[in-house]
Amino acid sequence: MCVAATLFAGELSAQSSAAQVEALLRRGVALRQRGDDLGALDQFQRARALSDEPRVLAQVALAEQALGRWVDAARDLRAAVSHEDDPWIRRNAAALAGARDEIMLHVGGLLAEGPGARGELRVDEAVVAALPMTEPVVVLAGARALEVRRSGYTSWRRPFEVRPGELNRVEVPALQALAVAPEVARPAPRSNVQRVVGWSLVGASALGLGLGIYGLVARDDASRANARDPSCAATPAPGACRDRQDTADTMNAVMIAGFVSAGVLAAGGVVLVLTAPSNRPATTLACAPGWRSLGCAVTF
């Protein structure tokens, strides 16, 4: 039962598709009779999506011929008439032959041959075939610009006159391989990190110097204030005098720390800057003997 149902459904589907093709062909023919070749071509191409029958291909080709799409018309008509045993093709053989003769007035066959026939063949910038070719391609007749491109090789170009209705052979000479220039390794740029760190330390030493000066000034102010105050000579000294003395002692420590850090940072920074590698090329001396002389050149 399942097999029978499947076969019946397939038969219905085929009948439905055939009916759609018939309807599309009728509409396309009616549109062509009214002069709407573009609309007709749309109907025929929709029919072609459903069926590859020779009559469908022929109708597509005839509509393309009417629109002046000669290359497409030649390709599709050749595919249609290759079915010589098809009843529709046999009945319309005379009309199709007349259409073929008109189409061949506008197109010609092109076959690229020779040692350089490798890569891709372009006609008027459009890719038409992969090389080597197994059969000719149909192109528009007249003056055409041919080009063969192949990766790693120089391109070959030439103007070419395609004779209509004939097989046009073109000889492609051997293509020249592109010369690949050796890549010269450039020395890596030297790092400036050491120089940057060195100058940073020199800048930080200025902060240490400022801290030392601040401690020196604050210590001297506190010491002078106690010296001017007679009560500070008493034993024990008043609390204000002791506070100023504590301030003087603290500022003395700040002064020492500031000056010492400034000296250490400045010295370290100068050493890093002076020993940092230079990006400038090394100085070289080159000499060469000349006629009764010796020439030398210094490169900095």
Tab-separated table of C-alpha atoms in Angstrom:
chain	number	residue	atom	x	y	z
A	1	MET	CA	0.000	0.000	0.000
A	2	CYS	CA	2.758	2.444	0.962
A	3	VAL	CA	4.697	1.755	-2.244
A	4	ALA	CA	1.586	2.180	-4.354
A	5	ALA	CA	0.710	5.423	-2.603
A	6	THR	CA	4.229	6.737	-3.153
A	7	LEU	CA	4.172	5.881	-6.841
A	8	PHE	CA	0.742	7.488	-7.240
A	9	ALA	CA	1.910	10.654	-5.498
A	10	GLY	CA	4.986	10.793	-7.738
A	11	GLU	CA	2.838	10.424	-10.840
A	12	LEU	CA	0.565	13.253	-9.695
A	13	SER	CA	3.582	15.440	-9.037
A	14	ALA	CA	5.003	14.740	-12.499
A	15	GLN	CA	1.625	15.512	-14.091
A	16	SER	CA	1.400	18.748	-12.146
A	17	SER	CA	4.908	19.762	-13.221
A	18	ALA	CA	4.167	18.938	-16.854
A	19	ALA	CA	0.986	21.008	-16.682
A	20	GLN	CA	2.948	23.964	-15.273
A	21	VAL	CA	5.515	23.677	-18.045
A	22	GLU	CA	2.758	23.641	-20.689
A	23	ALA	CA	1.108	26.704	-19.161
A	24	LEU	CA	4.413	28.614	-18.990
A	25	LEU	CA	5.246	27.772	-22.590
A	26	ARG	CA	1.815	28.910	-23.782
A	27	ARG	CA	2.131	32.197	-21.916
A	28	GLY	CA	5.632	32.702	-23.272
A	29	VAL	CA	4.561	32.100	-26.875
A	30	ALA	CA	1.628	34.495	-26.438
A	31	LEU	CA	3.954	37.170	-25.081
A	32	ARG	CA	6.333	36.736	-28.023
A	33	GLN	CA	3.424	37.131	-30.436
A	34	ARG	CA	2.658	40.454	-28.734
A	35	GLY	CA	6.302	41.546	-29.059
A	36	ASP	CA	7.178	41.149	-25.372
A	37	ASP	CA	10.311	39.064	-25.832
A	38	LEU	CA	11.683	39.882	-22.379
A	39	GLY	CA	8.496	38.745	-20.668
A	40	ALA	CA	8.459	35.645	-22.826
A	41	LEU	CA	12.041	34.813	-21.861
A	42	ASP	CA	11.067	35.007	-18.193
A	43	GLN	CA	8.244	32.498	-18.748
A	44	PHE	CA	10.506	30.155	-20.711
A	45	GLN	CA	13.247	30.281	-18.076
A	46	ARG	CA	10.705	29.434	-15.379
A	47	ALA	CA	9.653	26.455	-17.489
A	48	ARG	CA	13.306	25.505	-17.868
A	49	ALA	CA	13.649	25.405	-14.079
A	50	LEU	CA	10.981	22.688	-14.101
A	51	SER	CA	12.014	20.773	-17.224
A	52	ASP	CA	15.069	20.406	-19.470
A	53	GLU	CA	13.061	19.219	-22.464
A	54	PRO	CA	14.607	20.168	-25.832
A	55	ARG	CA	11.560	22.247	-26.783
A	56	VAL	CA	11.954	24.303	-23.608
A	57	LEU	CA	15.639	24.935	-24.357
A	58	ALA	CA	14.735	25.901	-27.922
A	59	GLN	CA	12.102	28.409	-26.801
A	60	VAL	CA	14.620	29.974	-24.397
A	61	ALA	CA	17.177	30.238	-27.222
A	62	LEU	CA	14.665	31.803	-29.632
A	63	ALA	CA	13.689	34.439	-27.065
A	64	GLU	CA	17.379	35.189	-26.398
A	65	GLN	CA	17.929	35.527	-30.136
A	66	ALA	CA	15.092	38.040	-30.360
A	67	LEU	CA	16.704	40.058	-27.542
A	68	GLY	CA	20.141	40.016	-29.189
A	69	ARG	CA	21.697	37.825	-26.526
A	70	TRP	CA	23.676	36.000	-29.159
A	71	VAL	CA	26.117	34.034	-27.028
A	72	ASP	CA	23.387	32.690	-24.739
A	73	ALA	CA	21.159	31.942	-27.730
A	74	ALA	CA	23.934	29.998	-29.495
A	75	ARG	CA	24.678	27.932	-26.395
A	76	ASP	CA	21.053	27.085	-25.620
A	77	LEU	CA	20.078	26.380	-29.239
A	78	ARG	CA	23.035	24.023	-29.652
A	79	ALA	CA	21.921	22.153	-26.511
A	80	ALA	CA	18.370	21.917	-27.875
A	81	VAL	CA	19.173	20.683	-31.399
A	82	SER	CA	21.653	18.118	-30.040
A	83	HIS	CA	18.514	16.032	-29.314
A	84	GLU	CA	18.045	15.110	-32.980
A	85	ASP	CA	15.579	12.320	-32.223
A	86	ASP	CA	13.183	14.521	-30.256
A	87	PRO	CA	9.824	14.801	-32.145
A	88	TRP	CA	9.436	18.537	-31.467
A	89	ILE	CA	12.985	19.235	-32.681
A	90	ARG	CA	12.405	17.209	-35.867
A	91	ARG	CA	9.117	18.986	-36.634
A	92	ASN	CA	10.709	22.418	-36.246
A	93	ALA	CA	14.104	21.594	-37.747
A	94	ALA	CA	13.791	24.113	-40.583
A	95	ALA	CA	12.855	27.015	-38.303
A	96	LEU	CA	15.602	26.159	-35.849
A	97	ALA	CA	18.163	25.939	-38.648
A	98	GLY	CA	17.168	29.421	-39.806
A	99	ALA	CA	17.539	30.747	-36.258
A	100	ARG	CA	20.951	29.077	-35.991
A	101	ASP	CA	22.125	30.694	-39.241
A	102	GLU	CA	21.124	34.150	-38.002
A	103	ILE	CA	22.768	33.618	-34.615
A	104	MET	CA	26.015	32.466	-36.243
A	105	LEU	CA	26.259	35.819	-38.029
A	106	HIS	CA	26.978	37.352	-34.625
A	107	VAL	CA	29.142	34.792	-32.842
A	108	GLY	CA	32.172	32.616	-33.471
A	109	GLY	CA	33.959	29.769	-31.771
A	110	LEU	CA	37.216	30.469	-29.936
A	111	LEU	CA	39.879	27.922	-29.037
A	112	ALA	CA	43.091	28.917	-27.214
A	113	GLU	CA	46.019	26.596	-27.811
A	114	GLY	CA	49.756	26.524	-27.252
A	115	PRO	CA	52.290	26.208	-24.412
A	116	GLY	CA	50.861	29.239	-22.638
A	117	ALA	CA	47.280	27.967	-22.670
A	118	ARG	CA	47.167	27.462	-18.924
A	119	GLY	CA	45.159	29.404	-16.354
A	120	GLU	CA	42.042	31.342	-17.363
A	121	LEU	CA	40.970	32.866	-20.663
A	122	ARG	CA	39.310	36.259	-20.593
A	123	VAL	CA	37.491	37.957	-23.447
A	124	ASP	CA	36.828	41.660	-22.934
A	125	GLU	CA	37.709	41.218	-19.206
A	126	ALA	CA	35.117	38.448	-18.719
A	127	VAL	CA	36.312	34.936	-17.839
A	128	VAL	CA	35.049	32.560	-20.536
A	129	ALA	CA	37.075	29.363	-20.048
A	130	ALA	CA	39.609	27.534	-17.925
A	131	LEU	CA	42.778	26.554	-19.740
A	132	PRO	CA	43.673	24.103	-21.185
A	133	MET	CA	40.415	23.991	-23.148
A	134	THR	CA	38.668	20.766	-24.092
A	135	GLU	CA	36.300	22.441	-26.575
A	136	PRO	CA	35.787	25.895	-28.116
A	137	VAL	CA	33.725	28.567	-26.416
A	138	VAL	CA	31.203	30.787	-28.162
A	139	VAL	CA	32.021	34.508	-28.084
A	140	LEU	CA	30.725	37.579	-29.842
A	141	ALA	CA	32.164	38.148	-33.282
A	142	GLY	CA	34.269	41.215	-34.060
A	143	ALA	CA	37.229	42.912	-32.402
A	144	ARG	CA	37.808	41.357	-28.983
A	145	ALA	CA	40.483	41.815	-26.317
A	146	LEU	CA	41.959	38.472	-25.269
A	147	GLU	CA	43.891	37.846	-22.068
A	148	VAL	CA	45.347	34.771	-20.382
A	149	ARG	CA	46.057	34.955	-16.662
A	150	ARG	CA	47.951	32.407	-14.623
A	151	SER	CA	49.088	32.718	-11.031
A	152	GLY	CA	52.839	33.247	-10.790
A	153	TYR	CA	53.212	34.175	-14.478
A	154	THR	CA	53.033	37.299	-16.563
A	155	SER	CA	49.704	37.885	-18.296
A	156	TRP	CA	49.350	37.542	-22.069
A	157	ARG	CA	47.171	40.066	-23.908
A	158	ARG	CA	46.383	40.768	-27.520
A	159	PRO	CA	43.567	42.144	-29.676
A	160	PHE	CA	41.847	39.484	-31.767
A	161	GLU	CA	39.284	39.561	-34.553
A	162	VAL	CA	36.683	36.831	-34.057
A	163	ARG	CA	35.269	35.784	-37.412
A	164	PRO	CA	31.513	35.025	-37.253
A	165	GLY	CA	30.335	31.490	-37.878
A	166	GLU	CA	33.862	30.056	-37.763
A	167	LEU	CA	36.172	28.312	-35.348
A	168	ASN	CA	38.856	30.831	-34.419
A	169	ARG	CA	42.106	29.389	-33.102
A	170	VAL	CA	44.563	31.532	-31.167
A	171	GLU	CA	48.091	30.497	-30.225
A	172	VAL	CA	49.127	31.474	-26.709
A	173	PRO	CA	52.929	31.609	-26.337
A	174	ALA	CA	54.749	30.315	-23.271
A	175	LEU	CA	54.153	32.643	-20.337
A	176	GLN	CA	57.082	34.014	-18.382
A	177	ALA	CA	57.324	33.128	-14.709
A	178	LEU	CA	57.323	36.148	-12.443
A	179	ALA	CA	60.705	36.874	-10.862
A	180	VAL	CA	60.388	36.735	-7.101
A	181	ALA	CA	62.766	39.185	-5.467
A	182	PRO	CA	64.523	37.689	-2.432
A	183	GLU	CA	63.279	39.154	0.784
A	184	VAL	CA	66.090	40.971	2.564
A	185	ALA	CA	65.876	40.608	6.300
A	186	ARG	CA	66.028	43.985	7.951
A	187	PRO	CA	67.650	44.300	11.345
A	188	ALA	CA	65.125	44.644	14.103
A	189	PRO	CA	65.008	48.154	15.543
A	190	ARG	CA	66.795	48.418	18.817
A	191	SER	CA	64.712	48.974	21.875
A	192	ASN	CA	64.660	52.412	23.521
A	193	VAL	CA	63.354	51.044	26.819
A	194	GLN	CA	66.687	51.466	28.618
A	195	ARG	CA	66.992	55.072	27.463
A	196	VAL	CA	63.419	55.833	28.538
A	197	VAL	CA	63.990	54.274	31.968
A	198	GLY	CA	67.232	56.233	32.351
A	199	TRP	CA	65.631	59.576	31.632
A	200	SER	CA	62.732	58.641	33.928
A	201	LEU	CA	65.197	58.078	36.779
A	202	VAL	CA	66.853	61.425	36.074
A	203	GLY	CA	63.440	63.079	36.234
A	204	ALA	CA	62.614	61.280	39.487
A	205	SER	CA	65.901	62.527	40.985
A	206	ALA	CA	64.553	66.047	40.674
A	207	LEU	CA	61.712	65.075	43.014
A	208	GLY	CA	64.228	63.707	45.534
A	209	LEU	CA	66.221	66.930	45.279
A	210	GLY	CA	63.108	69.002	45.919
A	211	LEU	CA	62.263	66.844	48.948
A	212	GLY	CA	65.765	67.311	50.324
A	213	ILE	CA	65.596	71.080	49.910
A	214	TYR	CA	62.206	71.155	51.606
A	215	GLY	CA	63.572	69.169	54.573
A	216	LEU	CA	66.622	71.476	54.822
A	217	VAL	CA	64.514	74.632	54.855
A	218	ALA	CA	61.983	73.235	57.350
A	219	ARG	CA	64.793	71.973	59.664
A	220	ASP	CA	66.566	75.336	59.650
A	221	ASP	CA	63.335	77.211	60.353
A	222	ALA	CA	62.583	75.058	63.387
A	223	SER	CA	66.179	75.345	64.688
A	224	ARG	CA	66.219	79.135	64.300
A	225	ALA	CA	62.869	79.429	66.072
A	226	ASN	CA	64.291	77.586	69.112
A	227	ALA	CA	67.474	79.678	69.028
A	228	ARG	CA	65.462	82.902	69.173
A	229	ASP	CA	63.333	81.668	72.086
A	230	PRO	CA	65.260	82.156	75.427
A	231	SER	CA	62.939	79.782	77.232
A	232	CYS	CA	64.292	76.922	75.203
A	233	ALA	CA	67.607	77.171	77.145
A	234	ALA	CA	65.867	76.107	80.356
A	235	THR	CA	65.938	72.554	81.648
A	236	PRO	CA	63.576	70.963	81.023
A	237	ALA	CA	62.669	72.916	77.863
A	238	PRO	CA	59.054	73.991	77.367
A	239	GLY	CA	56.770	71.791	75.247
A	240	ALA	CA	56.812	74.206	72.309
A	241	CYS	CA	60.577	74.046	72.170
A	242	ARG	CA	60.536	70.264	72.256
A	243	ASP	CA	57.974	70.168	69.423
A	244	ARG	CA	60.130	72.410	67.271
A	245	GLN	CA	63.157	70.236	68.010
A	246	ASP	CA	61.228	67.125	66.993
A	247	THR	CA	60.248	68.890	63.762
A	248	ALA	CA	63.871	69.823	63.132
A	249	ASP	CA	64.997	66.218	63.670
A	250	THR	CA	62.273	64.879	61.349
A	251	MET	CA	63.044	67.401	58.637
A	252	ASN	CA	66.736	66.567	58.927
A	253	ALA	CA	65.910	62.919	58.154
A	254	VAL	CA	63.708	64.025	55.237
A	255	MET	CA	66.540	66.207	53.933
A	256	ILE	CA	69.042	63.344	54.061
A	257	ALA	CA	66.646	60.904	52.397
A	258	GLY	CA	65.806	63.407	49.653
A	259	PHE	CA	69.409	64.292	48.812
A	260	VAL	CA	70.573	60.671	48.935
A	261	SER	CA	67.696	59.425	46.721
A	262	ALA	CA	68.288	62.295	44.290
A	263	GLY	CA	71.941	61.353	43.969
A	264	VAL	CA	71.240	57.628	43.524
A	265	LEU	CA	68.471	58.162	40.991
A	266	ALA	CA	70.443	60.704	38.979
A	267	ALA	CA	73.532	58.510	38.895
A	268	GLY	CA	71.541	55.420	37.864
A	269	GLY	CA	69.644	57.335	35.181
A	270	VAL	CA	72.815	58.814	33.676
A	271	VAL	CA	74.429	55.383	33.544
A	272	LEU	CA	71.396	53.860	31.769
A	273	VAL	CA	71.237	56.712	29.245
A	274	LEU	CA	74.943	56.562	28.459
A	275	THR	CA	74.972	52.767	28.082
A	276	ALA	CA	71.718	52.489	26.069
A	277	PRO	CA	72.195	50.992	22.553
A	278	SER	CA	72.014	53.551	19.770
A	279	ASN	CA	69.741	53.196	16.733
A	280	ARG	CA	72.289	54.947	14.607
A	281	PRO	CA	74.383	52.690	12.366
A	282	ALA	CA	77.812	51.857	13.594
A	283	THR	CA	80.724	53.902	12.329
A	284	THR	CA	82.651	51.959	9.724
A	285	LEU	CA	85.841	52.613	7.834
A	286	ALA	CA	86.231	51.180	4.332
A	287	CYS	CA	89.330	51.510	2.196
A	288	ALA	CA	90.061	50.472	-1.377
A	289	PRO	CA	93.280	50.736	-3.385
A	290	GLY	CA	93.297	53.026	-6.408
A	291	TRP	CA	95.784	53.965	-9.070
A	292	ARG	CA	98.838	54.961	-7.011
A	293	SER	CA	96.577	55.880	-4.081
A	294	LEU	CA	94.435	54.472	-1.308
A	295	GLY	CA	90.865	55.722	-0.910
A	296	CYS	CA	89.007	55.449	2.373
A	297	ALA	CA	85.471	56.306	3.417
A	298	VAL	CA	83.978	56.640	6.868
A	299	THR	CA	80.303	55.770	7.391
A	300	PHE	CA	78.596	57.099	10.502
